[in-house]
Each structure stands twice: as structure tokens, then as C-alpha cells.
């Protein structure tokens, strides 16, 4: 494991049932786009993921959290959709794929 935790490759956790349901309900073309983005993320270090202009990793400040999750983030999972996720050491743990941009930020 690298000394700097942001230098290691990102590992995916896709086990959240809400994320899976959101993903599997998409039309095939959009599902394939999500898969392409997930494959891209697997090849990135955390530092590169944070700076990738296509993914647009952003902290969501409007959602109040309790428990072990410190922050929730939004990222572009396809051209039309954003996903929510959080970082847990080397894993990105996906939570949702929102059809509506405002829903991602807890505004609806």
C-alpha cells in the first residue's frame, strides 16, 4: 500500500441495494455508460479521481450525516446523471444514481 493514501488505485464497492436498483433500472445504453465510468474509476488513483474534470467530484454540504460517514460526494456517472458516494479508505462506496440533478444534493 502506498504511503500517501491518495496514490493508490480506487477500489469500487457497488453493493448498496439502492445503487444497484438505480443502476439496473436504467435503459441499456445508460447502464452501459455507468459501466464505462466505473471501469474508468478503477484505473484512477484517488488524487486523479478528485481532479478529473469529467467526473466533477463534489462534496454535498446540504446533507446532514450521522455515524461513521464523514462526507457524501456527488460525481458525474454519465453525461446526464450523477451518483452519490463516499470514501472509505481505498474504497469508493456508491449510494445512489439520481435521475434529477437537484435530488443528488438533497434539494427535493
XYZ file of C-alpha atoms in Angstrom:
108
model
C 0.000 0.000 0.000
C 1.392 3.425 -0.911
C 2.491 5.813 1.847
C 0.144 8.505 0.534
C -3.442 7.109 0.621
C -4.351 9.236 -2.424
C -1.747 7.496 -4.625
C -3.340 4.018 -4.594
C -5.911 2.914 -7.160
C -9.547 3.430 -6.267
C -11.464 0.246 -5.376
C -15.197 0.037 -6.053
C -17.953 -1.029 -3.665
C -21.155 -1.480 -5.669
C -23.024 -3.496 -3.023
C -25.510 -0.860 -1.873
C -29.003 -2.160 -2.817
C -30.273 1.343 -3.686
C -27.340 1.926 -6.039
C -27.880 -1.487 -7.652
C -31.610 -0.832 -8.106
C -30.940 2.607 -9.634
C -28.315 1.145 -11.983
C -30.320 -1.875 -13.101
C -33.447 0.194 -13.820
C -31.618 2.347 -16.342
C -32.091 1.753 -20.044
C -29.354 -0.414 -21.534
C -27.472 2.452 -23.187
C -27.364 4.423 -19.922
C -26.423 1.279 -17.918
C -23.510 0.744 -20.297
C -22.395 4.352 -19.763
C -22.376 3.796 -15.996
C -20.291 0.644 -16.515
C -17.826 2.596 -18.669
C -17.454 5.235 -15.955
C -16.941 2.579 -13.268
C -14.218 0.969 -15.387
C -12.561 4.379 -15.754
C -12.686 4.990 -11.989
C -10.997 1.627 -11.275
C -7.969 2.827 -13.248
C -7.602 6.103 -11.329
C -5.748 6.968 -8.157
C -7.714 8.922 -5.585
C -5.760 12.047 -6.427
C -6.669 11.707 -10.122
C -10.323 10.966 -9.296
C -10.564 14.152 -7.202
C -9.148 16.245 -10.070
C -10.819 14.548 -13.056
C -12.791 17.257 -14.902
C -15.244 14.741 -16.375
C -16.236 13.213 -13.033
C -16.636 16.538 -11.191
C -16.206 15.101 -7.660
C -18.038 17.495 -5.296
C -18.788 17.434 -1.587
C -22.500 17.645 -0.747
C -22.858 20.054 2.165
C -26.672 20.116 2.229
C -26.985 16.570 3.643
C -26.555 16.146 7.409
C -24.738 12.929 8.335
C -24.584 10.776 11.424
C -22.409 7.790 12.143
C -19.155 6.750 10.525
C -19.628 8.500 7.161
C -17.916 11.884 7.353
C -18.932 13.298 3.949
C -21.079 12.375 0.961
C -19.921 13.305 -2.517
C -21.516 13.686 -5.916
C -19.833 12.702 -9.161
C -20.874 12.567 -12.783
C -21.572 8.908 -13.540
C -22.907 9.622 -17.070
C -23.382 12.782 -19.099
C -26.960 13.092 -17.776
C -26.704 11.590 -14.283
C -24.839 11.996 -11.039
C -24.111 9.402 -8.392
C -23.585 9.791 -4.669
C -20.781 8.023 -2.880
C -18.359 8.281 -0.004
C -14.773 7.332 0.550
C -13.949 4.537 2.978
C -10.147 4.179 2.964
C -9.272 2.859 -0.530
C -12.930 2.165 -1.462
C -15.468 4.402 -3.136
C -18.802 3.175 -1.782
C -21.632 4.095 -4.139
C -25.030 5.001 -2.687
C -27.350 6.204 -5.468
C -27.693 7.223 -9.097
C -30.064 10.157 -9.386
C -32.080 10.989 -12.477
C -32.529 14.578 -11.289
C -29.513 16.785 -10.533
C -31.240 18.529 -7.573
C -32.146 15.216 -5.912
C -28.432 14.407 -5.722
C -27.910 17.442 -3.494
C -30.857 16.747 -1.185
C -32.907 19.684 -2.521
C -36.116 17.804 -3.402
